[in-house]
mmCIF file of C-alpha atoms and ligand atoms in Angstrom:
data_model
loop_
_atom_site.group_PDB
_atom_site.id
_atom_site.type_symbol
_atom_site.label_atom_id
_atom_site.label_comp_id
_atom_site.label_asym_id
_atom_site.label_seq_id
_atom_site.Cartn_x
_atom_site.Cartn_y
_atom_site.Cartn_z
ATOM 1 C CA GLN I 103 65.788 2.423 37.082
ATOM 2 C CA GLN I 104 68.129 -0.301 36.712
ATOM 3 C CA GLY I 105 67.790 -2.378 33.686
ATOM 4 C CA ASP I 106 66.706 -6.051 34.083
ATOM 5 C CA PRO I 107 70.323 -7.533 34.673
ATOM 6 C CA VAL I 108 69.328 -11.527 34.175
ATOM 7 C CA GLU I 109 69.805 -12.481 30.481
ATOM 8 C CA ALA I 110 66.577 -14.564 29.236
ATOM 9 C CA PRO I 111 67.242 -18.060 30.122
ATOM 10 C CA ALA I 112 68.179 -20.167 27.059
ATOM 11 C CA PHE I 113 65.295 -22.551 25.562
ATOM 12 C CA LEU I 114 65.828 -26.016 27.045
ATOM 13 C CA ALA I 115 64.780 -28.750 24.610
ATOM 14 C CA ALA I 116 65.250 -32.502 24.340
ATOM 15 C CA SER I 117 66.225 -33.823 21.144
ATOM 16 C CA TYR I 118 63.396 -36.546 20.566
ATOM 17 C CA ALA I 119 60.054 -34.900 19.461
ATOM 18 C CA CYS I 120 58.734 -37.489 21.867
ATOM 19 C CA GLN I 121 60.336 -36.065 25.168
ATOM 20 C CA ARG I 122 59.095 -32.664 24.381
ATOM 21 C CA ASN I 123 55.311 -31.142 24.687
ATOM 22 C CA THR I 124 54.058 -29.662 21.099
ATOM 23 C CA PRO I 125 50.974 -27.882 21.668
ATOM 24 C CA GLN I 126 49.054 -26.465 18.070
ATOM 25 C CA PRO I 127 49.722 -23.877 16.782
ATOM 26 C CA GLY I 128 52.674 -23.440 18.455
ATOM 27 C CA HIS I 129 54.420 -19.576 19.180
ATOM 28 C CA ASN I 130 56.787 -19.873 16.214
ATOM 29 C CA THR I 131 54.044 -20.405 12.872
ATOM 30 C CA LEU I 132 56.381 -17.773 10.730
ATOM 31 C CA LEU I 133 59.041 -20.603 11.357
ATOM 32 C CA THR I 134 57.715 -23.621 11.145
ATOM 33 C CA ALA I 135 55.330 -22.728 8.244
ATOM 34 C CA ALA I 136 58.511 -22.109 6.057
ATOM 35 C CA LEU I 137 60.419 -25.193 7.176
ATOM 36 C CA SER I 138 57.737 -27.010 6.977
ATOM 37 C CA VAL I 139 57.742 -25.560 2.996
ATOM 38 C CA LEU I 140 61.152 -26.868 2.652
ATOM 39 C CA ALA I 141 60.605 -30.407 4.366
ATOM 40 C CA GLU I 142 57.774 -31.231 1.803
ATOM 41 C CA SER I 143 59.876 -29.925 -0.955
ATOM 42 C CA ALA I 144 62.467 -32.052 -0.151
ATOM 43 C CA GLU I 145 59.877 -35.065 0.175
ATOM 44 C CA LEU I 146 58.089 -34.558 -3.017
ATOM 45 C CA ASN I 147 61.682 -34.983 -4.301
ATOM 46 C CA GLY I 148 62.233 -38.182 -2.743
ATOM 47 C CA ASP I 149 64.712 -36.998 -0.588
ATOM 48 C CA GLU I 150 63.431 -38.405 2.900
ATOM 49 C CA GLY I 151 66.859 -38.035 4.790
ATOM 50 C CA ARG I 152 66.728 -33.914 4.241
ATOM 51 C CA GLY I 153 62.654 -34.111 4.603
ATOM 52 C CA LEU I 154 63.286 -35.301 8.046
ATOM 53 C CA ALA I 155 65.962 -33.206 9.092
ATOM 54 C CA PHE I 156 63.682 -30.055 8.350
ATOM 55 C CA ARG I 157 60.621 -31.813 10.249
ATOM 56 C CA ARG I 158 62.733 -31.998 12.990
ATOM 57 C CA SER I 159 63.456 -28.708 13.139
ATOM 58 C CA GLU I 160 60.484 -27.604 12.447
ATOM 59 C CA GLY I 161 59.096 -30.029 15.126
ATOM 60 C CA LEU I 162 61.838 -28.318 17.789
ATOM 61 C CA LEU I 163 60.322 -24.992 16.637
ATOM 62 C CA ARG I 164 56.782 -25.915 17.326
ATOM 63 C CA SER I 165 57.701 -26.923 20.952
ATOM 64 C CA LEU I 166 59.054 -23.766 22.142
ATOM 65 C CA ASP I 167 56.851 -21.856 25.185
ATOM 66 C CA ARG I 168 57.531 -18.720 23.354
ATOM 67 C CA ARG I 169 58.291 -16.407 20.169
ATOM 68 C CA VAL I 170 61.873 -16.787 18.938
ATOM 69 C CA GLN I 171 63.309 -13.461 18.207
ATOM 70 C CA GLY I 172 67.332 -13.455 17.313
ATOM 71 C CA LEU I 173 69.086 -16.644 16.310
ATOM 72 C CA ALA I 174 70.933 -16.499 19.940
ATOM 73 C CA GLU I 175 68.419 -17.376 21.761
ATOM 74 C CA LEU I 176 68.412 -20.901 19.745
ATOM 75 C CA ARG I 177 72.227 -21.580 20.696
ATOM 76 C CA GLY I 178 72.659 -25.127 22.118
ATOM 77 C CA LEU I 179 69.296 -26.282 20.654
ATOM 78 C CA PRO I 180 69.011 -29.660 19.116
ATOM 79 C CA CYS I 181 67.822 -30.449 15.621
ATOM 80 C CA LEU I 182 68.805 -27.446 13.887
ATOM 81 C CA GLY I 183 71.137 -27.615 11.122
ATOM 82 C CA ASP I 184 73.039 -25.202 9.437
ATOM 83 C CA HIS I 185 70.580 -25.284 6.973
ATOM 84 C CA SER I 186 67.569 -24.788 9.221
ATOM 85 C CA ARG I 187 69.592 -22.133 11.187
ATOM 86 C CA ARG I 188 70.291 -19.976 7.808
ATOM 87 C CA VAL I 189 66.480 -20.472 6.768
ATOM 88 C CA ILE I 190 65.253 -19.157 10.379
ATOM 89 C CA GLN I 191 68.025 -15.905 10.482
ATOM 90 C CA ASP I 192 66.548 -15.091 6.728
ATOM 91 C CA LEU I 193 63.334 -15.281 8.531
ATOM 92 C CA LEU I 194 63.771 -13.316 11.587
ATOM 93 C CA GLU I 195 66.249 -10.333 9.895
ATOM 94 C CA ASN I 196 63.709 -10.326 6.949
ATOM 95 C CA GLY I 197 60.713 -11.678 7.613
ATOM 96 C CA VAL I 198 60.744 -14.050 4.432
ATOM 97 C CA SER I 199 63.444 -16.550 2.877
ATOM 98 C CA SER I 200 64.278 -16.403 -0.643
ATOM 99 C CA GLU I 201 64.621 -19.979 -0.497
ATOM 100 C CA VAL I 202 61.477 -20.867 0.817
ATOM 101 C CA GLU I 203 59.798 -18.130 -1.678
ATOM 102 C CA GLU I 204 61.813 -19.353 -4.310
ATOM 103 C CA THR I 205 60.455 -22.803 -3.580
ATOM 104 C CA LYS I 206 57.223 -22.391 -3.709
ATOM 105 C CA SER I 207 57.106 -20.607 -6.768
ATOM 106 C CA SER I 208 59.000 -23.565 -8.825
ATOM 107 C CA PRO I 209 57.187 -25.203 -11.445
ATOM 108 C CA ARG I 210 58.082 -28.558 -10.098
ATOM 109 C CA TYR I 211 56.878 -27.881 -6.466
ATOM 110 C CA LYS I 212 53.542 -26.564 -7.769
ATOM 111 C CA ALA I 213 52.977 -29.245 -10.232
ATOM 112 C CA MET I 214 54.395 -32.001 -7.407
ATOM 113 C CA LYS I 215 51.613 -30.913 -4.662
ATOM 114 C CA LEU I 216 49.187 -30.299 -7.212
ATOM 115 C CA LEU I 217 49.625 -33.984 -8.441
ATOM 116 C CA THR I 218 50.168 -35.975 -5.144
ATOM 117 C CA GLY I 219 46.896 -34.011 -3.637
ATOM 118 C CA ILE I 220 44.974 -36.296 -5.839
ATOM 119 C CA PHE I 221 43.772 -38.885 -3.497
ATOM 120 C CA GLY I 222 45.870 -42.086 -4.595
ATOM 121 C CA VAL I 223 48.466 -40.592 -6.239
ATOM 122 C CA GLY I 224 52.084 -40.889 -4.584
ATOM 123 C CA VAL I 225 55.472 -39.087 -5.092
ATOM 124 C CA LYS I 226 56.677 -41.668 -7.744
ATOM 125 C CA THR I 227 53.452 -41.625 -9.705
ATOM 126 C CA ALA I 228 53.536 -38.026 -9.798
ATOM 127 C CA LYS I 229 57.220 -37.388 -10.400
ATOM 128 C CA ARG I 230 56.507 -39.935 -13.411
ATOM 129 C CA TRP I 231 54.168 -37.214 -14.464
ATOM 130 C CA PHE I 232 55.863 -34.505 -13.985
ATOM 131 C CA THR I 233 58.431 -35.592 -16.184
ATOM 132 C CA GLU I 234 56.413 -36.083 -18.830
ATOM 133 C CA GLY I 235 55.273 -32.550 -18.731
ATOM 134 C CA ILE I 236 52.094 -32.918 -16.503
ATOM 135 C CA CYS I 237 51.511 -29.979 -14.506
ATOM 136 C CA SER I 238 47.423 -29.936 -14.350
ATOM 137 C CA LEU I 239 44.136 -31.649 -13.950
ATOM 138 C CA ALA I 240 43.400 -30.658 -17.413
ATOM 139 C CA GLN I 241 46.924 -31.915 -18.867
ATOM 140 C CA LEU I 242 46.365 -35.055 -16.235
ATOM 141 C CA GLU I 243 42.992 -35.844 -18.547
ATOM 142 C CA THR I 244 43.832 -34.937 -21.835
ATOM 143 C CA SER I 245 47.309 -37.284 -21.393
ATOM 144 C CA GLY I 246 45.487 -40.569 -22.105
ATOM 145 C CA HIS I 247 47.155 -42.004 -18.508
ATOM 146 C CA SER I 248 44.659 -44.419 -17.204
ATOM 147 C CA LEU I 249 43.771 -44.142 -13.354
ATOM 148 C CA ASN I 250 43.279 -46.842 -11.138
ATOM 149 C CA ALA I 251 39.526 -46.685 -9.120
ATOM 150 C CA ALA I 252 41.403 -44.591 -5.957
ATOM 151 C CA GLN I 253 42.896 -42.008 -8.129
ATOM 152 C CA GLN I 254 39.697 -41.875 -10.652
ATOM 153 C CA ALA I 255 38.012 -40.825 -7.082
ATOM 154 C CA GLY I 256 41.088 -38.356 -6.247
ATOM 155 C CA VAL I 257 39.987 -36.489 -9.812
ATOM 156 C CA CYS I 258 36.714 -36.929 -9.330
ATOM 157 C CA TYR I 259 36.235 -35.038 -5.590
ATOM 158 C CA TYR I 260 39.775 -33.038 -5.870
ATOM 159 C CA THR I 261 38.074 -29.595 -5.224
ATOM 160 C CA ASP I 262 36.170 -30.893 -2.093
ATOM 161 C CA LEU I 263 39.196 -33.068 -0.673
ATOM 162 C CA ASN I 264 41.551 -30.347 -1.257
ATOM 163 C CA GLN I 265 39.651 -28.260 1.143
ATOM 164 C CA PRO I 266 39.898 -28.866 4.816
ATOM 165 C CA VAL I 267 37.566 -30.514 7.224
ATOM 166 C CA SER I 268 36.265 -28.363 9.941
ATOM 167 C CA ARG I 269 35.992 -30.172 13.288
ATOM 168 C CA GLU I 270 32.228 -29.201 12.929
ATOM 169 C CA GLU I 271 32.537 -31.772 9.602
ATOM 170 C CA ALA I 272 34.520 -34.133 11.778
ATOM 171 C CA ASP I 273 31.934 -34.205 14.361
ATOM 172 C CA ALA I 274 29.216 -35.260 11.972
ATOM 173 C CA VAL I 275 31.385 -37.963 10.515
ATOM 174 C CA SER I 276 31.809 -39.305 13.825
ATOM 175 C CA VAL I 277 28.088 -39.439 14.476
ATOM 176 C CA MET I 278 27.436 -41.207 11.162
ATOM 177 C CA VAL I 279 30.633 -43.857 12.206
ATOM 178 C CA GLU I 280 29.197 -44.179 15.697
ATOM 179 C CA GLY I 281 25.672 -44.914 14.112
ATOM 180 C CA VAL I 282 26.890 -47.302 11.325
ATOM 181 C CA VAL I 283 29.333 -49.575 13.996
ATOM 182 C CA HIS I 284 26.785 -49.530 16.805
ATOM 183 C CA SER I 285 24.030 -50.715 14.430
ATOM 184 C CA VAL I 286 26.403 -53.898 13.474
ATOM 185 C CA LEU I 287 27.978 -54.568 16.475
ATOM 186 C CA PRO I 288 26.329 -53.576 19.475
ATOM 187 C CA GLY I 289 29.095 -52.603 22.376
ATOM 188 C CA ALA I 290 31.963 -51.484 19.917
ATOM 189 C CA ARG I 291 34.041 -48.635 20.428
ATOM 190 C CA VAL I 292 35.037 -45.813 18.537
ATOM 191 C CA THR I 293 37.565 -43.580 18.864
ATOM 192 C CA LEU I 294 38.262 -40.197 17.051
ATOM 193 C CA ALA I 295 42.589 -40.358 16.054
ATOM 194 C CA GLY I 296 44.521 -38.693 13.901
ATOM 195 C CA GLY I 297 45.387 -34.543 14.128
ATOM 196 C CA PHE I 298 41.553 -33.877 15.333
ATOM 197 C CA ARG I 299 42.259 -36.360 18.853
ATOM 198 C CA ARG I 300 45.334 -34.056 18.922
ATOM 199 C CA GLY I 301 43.055 -30.650 19.570
ATOM 200 C CA LYS I 302 43.179 -29.078 15.400
ATOM 201 C CA MET I 303 40.826 -27.299 14.317
ATOM 202 C CA SER I 304 41.180 -28.692 10.475
ATOM 203 C CA GLY I 305 42.203 -31.930 8.519
ATOM 204 C CA HIS I 306 42.654 -33.342 5.710
ATOM 205 C CA ASP I 307 40.991 -36.187 6.735
ATOM 206 C CA VAL I 308 39.193 -37.734 9.971
ATOM 207 C CA ASP I 309 40.462 -40.830 11.289
ATOM 208 C CA PHE I 310 38.877 -43.554 13.343
ATOM 209 C CA LEU I 311 40.180 -46.207 15.659
ATOM 210 C CA ILE I 312 37.206 -49.127 16.307
ATOM 211 C CA THR I 313 37.456 -51.913 18.601
ATOM 212 C CA HIS I 314 35.479 -54.105 21.158
ATOM 213 C CA PRO I 315 36.107 -54.867 25.048
ATOM 214 C CA ASP I 316 35.656 -59.140 23.895
ATOM 215 C CA GLU I 317 38.901 -59.557 21.613
ATOM 216 C CA GLY I 318 37.792 -61.519 18.410
ATOM 217 C CA LYS I 319 34.432 -60.005 17.940
ATOM 218 C CA GLU I 320 36.285 -57.025 16.090
ATOM 219 C CA GLU I 321 37.295 -59.645 13.198
ATOM 220 C CA GLY I 322 35.606 -59.057 10.151
ATOM 221 C CA LEU I 323 34.065 -55.723 11.293
ATOM 222 C CA ILE I 324 35.240 -53.729 8.666
ATOM 223 C CA HIS I 325 33.373 -55.522 5.539
ATOM 224 C CA LYS I 326 30.100 -55.188 8.172
ATOM 225 C CA ILE I 327 30.692 -51.377 8.287
ATOM 226 C CA ILE I 328 31.411 -51.132 4.979
ATOM 227 C CA ALA I 329 28.133 -52.870 3.679
ATOM 228 C CA CYS I 330 26.018 -50.893 6.466
ATOM 229 C CA LEU I 331 27.612 -47.383 5.045
ATOM 230 C CA GLU I 332 27.178 -48.555 1.423
ATOM 231 C CA SER I 333 23.394 -49.367 2.135
ATOM 232 C CA ARG I 334 22.923 -45.965 3.842
ATOM 233 C CA GLY I 335 24.450 -44.342 0.718
ATOM 234 C CA LEU I 336 27.229 -42.847 2.501
ATOM 235 C CA LEU I 337 30.321 -44.150 1.070
ATOM 236 C CA LEU I 338 31.806 -42.339 -2.682
ATOM 237 C CA TYR I 339 34.644 -44.816 -2.632
ATOM 238 C CA GLN I 340 35.988 -47.322 -0.295
ATOM 239 C CA GLN I 341 39.186 -49.190 -0.119
ATOM 240 C CA ASN I 342 39.639 -52.278 2.616
ATOM 241 C CA THR I 343 42.516 -54.280 3.540
ATOM 242 C CA ARG I 344 41.963 -57.590 6.173
ATOM 243 C CA ASN I 345 44.182 -58.181 8.982
ATOM 244 C CA THR I 346 47.317 -59.847 8.428
ATOM 245 C CA TYR I 347 48.860 -59.302 11.693
ATOM 246 C CA ARG I 348 50.966 -62.133 13.477
ATOM 247 C CA GLU I 349 53.007 -62.113 16.774
ATOM 248 C CA SER I 350 56.056 -63.655 16.147
ATOM 249 C CA ALA I 351 58.287 -65.424 18.408
ATOM 250 C CA LYS I 352 61.264 -63.701 17.412
ATOM 251 C CA GLY I 353 59.259 -60.078 17.910
ATOM 252 C CA ALA I 354 59.664 -59.732 13.759
ATOM 253 C CA GLY I 355 55.884 -58.381 14.187
ATOM 254 C CA ARG I 356 57.665 -55.187 13.990
ATOM 255 C CA PRO I 357 56.399 -54.285 10.261
ATOM 256 C CA SER I 358 59.516 -54.091 8.134
ATOM 257 C CA SER I 359 57.573 -50.753 6.834
ATOM 258 C CA SER I 360 55.650 -48.276 8.889
ATOM 259 C CA MET I 361 52.739 -49.318 7.414
ATOM 260 C CA ASP I 362 50.696 -51.245 9.554
ATOM 261 C CA ARG I 363 48.305 -54.479 8.936
ATOM 262 C CA PHE I 364 45.209 -54.093 10.931
ATOM 263 C CA GLU I 365 41.253 -54.145 9.221
ATOM 264 C CA ARG I 366 41.041 -50.853 7.498
ATOM 265 C CA CYS I 367 39.301 -49.068 4.990
ATOM 266 C CA PHE I 368 40.556 -45.913 3.027
ATOM 267 C CA SER I 369 37.547 -44.561 2.016
ATOM 268 C CA ILE I 370 35.626 -41.146 0.764
ATOM 269 C CA PHE I 371 32.513 -40.338 2.662
ATOM 270 C CA LYS I 372 28.993 -38.137 1.555
ATOM 271 C CA LEU I 373 28.625 -35.927 3.887
ATOM 272 C CA THR I 374 24.868 -34.261 3.290
ATOM 273 C CA ASN I 375 24.607 -30.902 4.415
ATOM 274 C CA ASP I 376 21.680 -31.366 6.484
ATOM 275 C CA SER I 377 20.667 -30.628 10.238
ATOM 276 C CA SER I 378 23.422 -32.848 11.812
ATOM 277 C CA TYR I 379 25.759 -30.421 10.781
ATOM 278 C CA THR I 380 26.149 -26.752 10.324
ATOM 279 C CA ALA I 381 29.721 -25.693 9.062
ATOM 280 C CA ASP I 382 28.847 -22.652 6.778
ATOM 281 C CA ASN I 383 30.982 -24.109 4.097
ATOM 282 C CA GLY I 384 28.328 -26.805 3.966
ATOM 283 C CA THR I 385 28.184 -27.827 0.491
ATOM 284 C CA GLY I 386 30.729 -29.176 -2.121
ATOM 285 C CA SER I 387 31.980 -28.012 -4.810
ATOM 286 C CA GLY I 388 29.710 -27.076 -7.568
ATOM 287 C CA GLY I 389 27.064 -26.205 -5.372
ATOM 288 C CA ARG I 390 26.033 -29.873 -4.324
ATOM 289 C CA PRO I 391 24.416 -30.102 -0.829
ATOM 290 C CA TRP I 392 27.113 -32.593 -0.141
ATOM 291 C CA ARG I 393 30.709 -32.802 0.410
ATOM 292 C CA ALA I 394 33.105 -35.483 0.075
ATOM 293 C CA VAL I 395 35.018 -35.796 3.187
ATOM 294 C CA ARG I 396 38.536 -38.575 3.609
ATOM 295 C CA VAL I 397 37.594 -41.039 6.522
ATOM 296 C CA ASP I 398 40.077 -43.595 7.976
ATOM 297 C CA LEU I 399 38.634 -46.740 9.496
ATOM 298 C CA VAL I 400 40.820 -48.920 10.913
ATOM 299 C CA VAL I 401 40.119 -51.972 13.665
ATOM 300 C CA SER I 402 42.188 -53.192 16.374
ATOM 301 C CA PRO I 403 41.467 -56.128 18.538
ATOM 302 C CA ILE I 404 41.429 -54.817 22.131
ATOM 303 C CA SER I 405 44.838 -56.199 23.180
ATOM 304 C CA GLN I 406 46.577 -54.150 20.760
ATOM 305 C CA PHE I 407 44.352 -50.993 21.257
ATOM 306 C CA ALA I 408 46.812 -49.009 23.330
ATOM 307 C CA PHE I 409 49.261 -49.353 20.644
ATOM 308 C CA ALA I 410 46.950 -48.884 17.530
ATOM 309 C CA LEU I 411 46.072 -45.703 19.309
ATOM 310 C CA LEU I 412 49.407 -44.365 19.976
ATOM 311 C CA GLY I 413 49.759 -45.130 16.547
ATOM 312 C CA TRP I 414 47.244 -43.762 14.722
ATOM 313 C CA THR I 415 47.298 -40.361 16.997
ATOM 314 C CA GLY I 416 50.237 -39.021 15.191
ATOM 315 C CA SER I 417 51.793 -36.487 14.772
ATOM 316 C CA LYS I 418 53.259 -38.405 11.993
ATOM 317 C CA LEU I 419 56.859 -37.240 13.279
ATOM 318 C CA PHE I 420 55.862 -38.051 16.806
ATOM 319 C CA GLU I 421 55.888 -41.537 15.907
ATOM 320 C CA ARG I 422 58.654 -41.758 13.817
ATOM 321 C CA GLU I 423 60.687 -40.093 16.624
ATOM 322 C CA THR I 424 59.039 -42.619 19.690
ATOM 323 C CA ARG I 425 60.015 -45.595 17.439
ATOM 324 C CA ARG I 426 63.418 -44.228 16.962
ATOM 325 C CA TRP I 427 63.327 -43.097 20.728
ATOM 326 C CA ALA I 428 62.522 -47.005 21.410
ATOM 327 C CA VAL I 429 65.443 -48.678 19.546
ATOM 328 C CA ARG I 430 68.124 -46.180 19.830
ATOM 329 C CA GLU I 431 67.311 -45.773 23.591
ATOM 330 C CA ARG I 432 65.756 -48.541 24.557
ATOM 331 C CA SER I 433 66.421 -51.884 22.516
ATOM 332 C CA MET I 434 63.215 -51.814 21.999
ATOM 333 C CA SER I 435 60.680 -51.959 18.610
ATOM 334 C CA LEU I 436 57.143 -49.875 18.727
ATOM 335 C CA SER I 437 54.645 -50.672 16.109
ATOM 336 C CA SER I 438 50.819 -49.886 16.235
ATOM 337 C CA HIS I 439 50.393 -53.146 17.140
ATOM 338 C CA ALA I 440 53.036 -54.033 19.840
ATOM 339 C CA LEU I 441 56.372 -52.885 21.955
ATOM 340 C CA TYR I 442 59.318 -55.829 21.533
ATOM 341 C CA ASP I 443 61.709 -55.789 24.030
ATOM 342 C CA ARG I 444 65.022 -56.946 22.381
ATOM 343 C CA ASN I 445 67.126 -57.742 25.028
ATOM 344 C CA GLN I 446 64.125 -59.301 27.464
ATOM 345 C CA GLU I 447 63.121 -61.326 24.419
ATOM 346 C CA ARG I 448 59.530 -60.682 25.035
ATOM 347 C CA TYR I 449 56.708 -58.479 24.313
ATOM 348 C CA LEU I 450 55.469 -55.857 26.964
ATOM 349 C CA ARG I 451 51.872 -55.264 27.270
ATOM 350 C CA ALA I 452 49.941 -52.409 27.544
ATOM 351 C CA SER I 453 46.299 -51.534 28.224
ATOM 352 C CA SER I 454 46.861 -47.771 27.945
ATOM 353 C CA GLU I 455 48.726 -44.943 26.109
ATOM 354 C CA GLU I 456 50.509 -44.094 29.692
ATOM 355 C CA GLU I 457 51.773 -47.360 29.944
ATOM 356 C CA ILE I 458 53.526 -47.431 26.664
ATOM 357 C CA PHE I 459 54.954 -44.691 27.699
ATOM 358 C CA ALA I 460 56.579 -45.741 31.178
ATOM 359 C CA HIS I 461 57.749 -49.010 29.232
ATOM 360 C CA LEU I 462 59.403 -46.445 27.055
ATOM 361 C CA GLY I 463 61.145 -44.473 30.030
ATOM 362 C CA LEU I 464 59.115 -41.614 28.999
ATOM 363 C CA GLU I 465 57.133 -39.248 30.426
ATOM 364 C CA TYR I 466 53.285 -38.837 29.401
ATOM 365 C CA VAL I 467 52.684 -36.439 26.490
ATOM 366 C CA SER I 468 48.753 -36.010 26.154
ATOM 367 C CA PRO I 469 47.087 -36.373 22.626
ATOM 368 C CA THR I 470 47.552 -32.332 22.533
ATOM 369 C CA GLY I 471 51.035 -32.304 22.920
ATOM 370 C CA ARG I 472 51.841 -34.512 20.360
ATOM 371 C CA ASN I 473 51.549 -31.803 17.358
ATOM 372 C CA ALA I 474 55.405 -32.234 16.687
HETATM 373 N N1 LIG Z 8 49.017 -43.548 9.984
HETATM 374 C C1 LIG Z 8 49.522 -44.773 9.697
HETATM 375 N N2 LIG Z 8 49.029 -45.182 8.452
HETATM 376 C C2 LIG Z 8 49.175 -45.223 7.463
HETATM 377 C C3 LIG Z 8 48.336 -43.665 7.206
HETATM 378 C C4 LIG Z 8 48.734 -43.265 8.799
HETATM 379 O O1 LIG Z 8 50.030 -45.365 10.717
HETATM 380 N N3 LIG Z 8 48.765 -45.626 6.351
HETATM 381 C C5 LIG Z 8 49.215 -42.980 11.108
HETATM 382 C C6 LIG Z 8 50.382 -41.255 10.743
HETATM 383 O O2 LIG Z 8 51.548 -42.236 11.508
HETATM 384 C C7 LIG Z 8 49.302 -40.318 11.903
HETATM 385 C C8 LIG Z 8 47.523 -40.943 11.556
HETATM 386 O O3 LIG Z 8 47.590 -42.128 11.256
HETATM 387 O O4 LIG Z 8 50.028 -40.964 13.193
HETATM 388 C C9 LIG Z 8 47.418 -39.795 11.242
HETATM 389 O O5 LIG Z 8 47.548 -39.736 9.786
HETATM 390 P P1 LIG Z 8 46.961 -38.816 8.996
HETATM 391 O O6 LIG Z 8 45.495 -38.732 9.021
HETATM 392 O O7 LIG Z 8 47.822 -38.877 7.488
HETATM 393 O O8 LIG Z 8 47.451 -37.545 9.794
HETATM 394 P P2 LIG Z 8 46.961 -36.373 10.664
HETATM 395 O O9 LIG Z 8 48.019 -36.521 11.738
HETATM 396 O O10 LIG Z 8 45.369 -36.738 11.195
HETATM 397 O O11 LIG Z 8 46.632 -34.854 9.915
HETATM 398 P P3 LIG Z 8 45.685 -34.294 8.902
HETATM 399 O O12 LIG Z 8 45.032 -33.579 9.838
HETATM 400 O O13 LIG Z 8 46.160 -33.767 7.872
HETATM 401 O O14 LIG Z 8 44.696 -35.800 8.439
HETATM 402 MN MN1 LIG Z 9 71.978 -28.094 3.678
HETATM 403 MN MN1 LIG Z 10 44.308 -37.333 9.834
HETATM 404 MN MN1 LIG Z 11 44.376 -40.498 7.994
#
């Protein structure tokens, strides 16, 4: 019997995450979970560049269609820096990475994760509190810091909001949202976005994009939705913003930050454990017959819907990479509102995600392949 003379082919991988199909959860979860910790730790330190480098490594490994068993298999692959390769080598040889273990058990990482786990608390605030020695909710409470409304809700529903939302719960929230939207604006369309659209089985929130086939009918819709949700007792907290997006002749419709300008509402829903939903974890903390769930509602005019859908489906890395591809490889700027061609000095219209990929010269990646 002759041994197989053919060497295993090297993995092929493109360098932008938006050029790859990345299903969930991937074949290298030990490696991707570890790199994700290092990325998160860098992000929690405010080191965006370092965080992005680890996220790109993580994204590359997520896209591979088989399990990596030796470092040699990764030769020539993009996105993997020396640091990531060292961590991967440790994991492949020893099953653990000392750097990742040290990071996870460091007081700073633990405190920052806990504090940023409060809805309404970002890295800057958490950092300030940690510097003052605050490492727990109890310490935050006795510190005398006054919390804004979002943070108060975040502390109040901390346990519920840090318990992953299941598919079943997301479906139950969909039923609630559709009922309310259709009652305030018949003909409006509700689309599940975010991680659940990518096929994830759980998430930290549920994201919805809402539009109406007649342009203009969606104006002011978020306020009607909120009023109706409130009248039905479904909202525990909400914070909304109105639409501030305008196209400009110079393509400045490209927002300066990654924030978009749609009418939207970051909210906390009261999900009741009734017949319409049958998850096992059907109660909130303290044995209440309901639990708190984070819900994002975004309203888009139909003319921007394809861009909004692409932008709100994620993953975050997939979005960043698509925008980076657009600028660097096509001289275009992509946002959740529009695609602007800097060479032609005009906006490119699209009524589907497929058309946007085509404008960008990218092969279409379906939502379930965007889990970079
Ligand atoms: N997003 C955005 N602007 C924000 C918040 C989110 O454009 N202010 C986009 C993100 O870029 C992402 C999508 O909305 O593409 C969903 O974000 P999020 O809910 O945070 O993440 P998910 O991928 O849904 O993951 P999770 O399951 O943790 O919710
Ligand atoms: Mn390094
Ligand atoms: Mn989400
Ligand atoms: Mn969200």
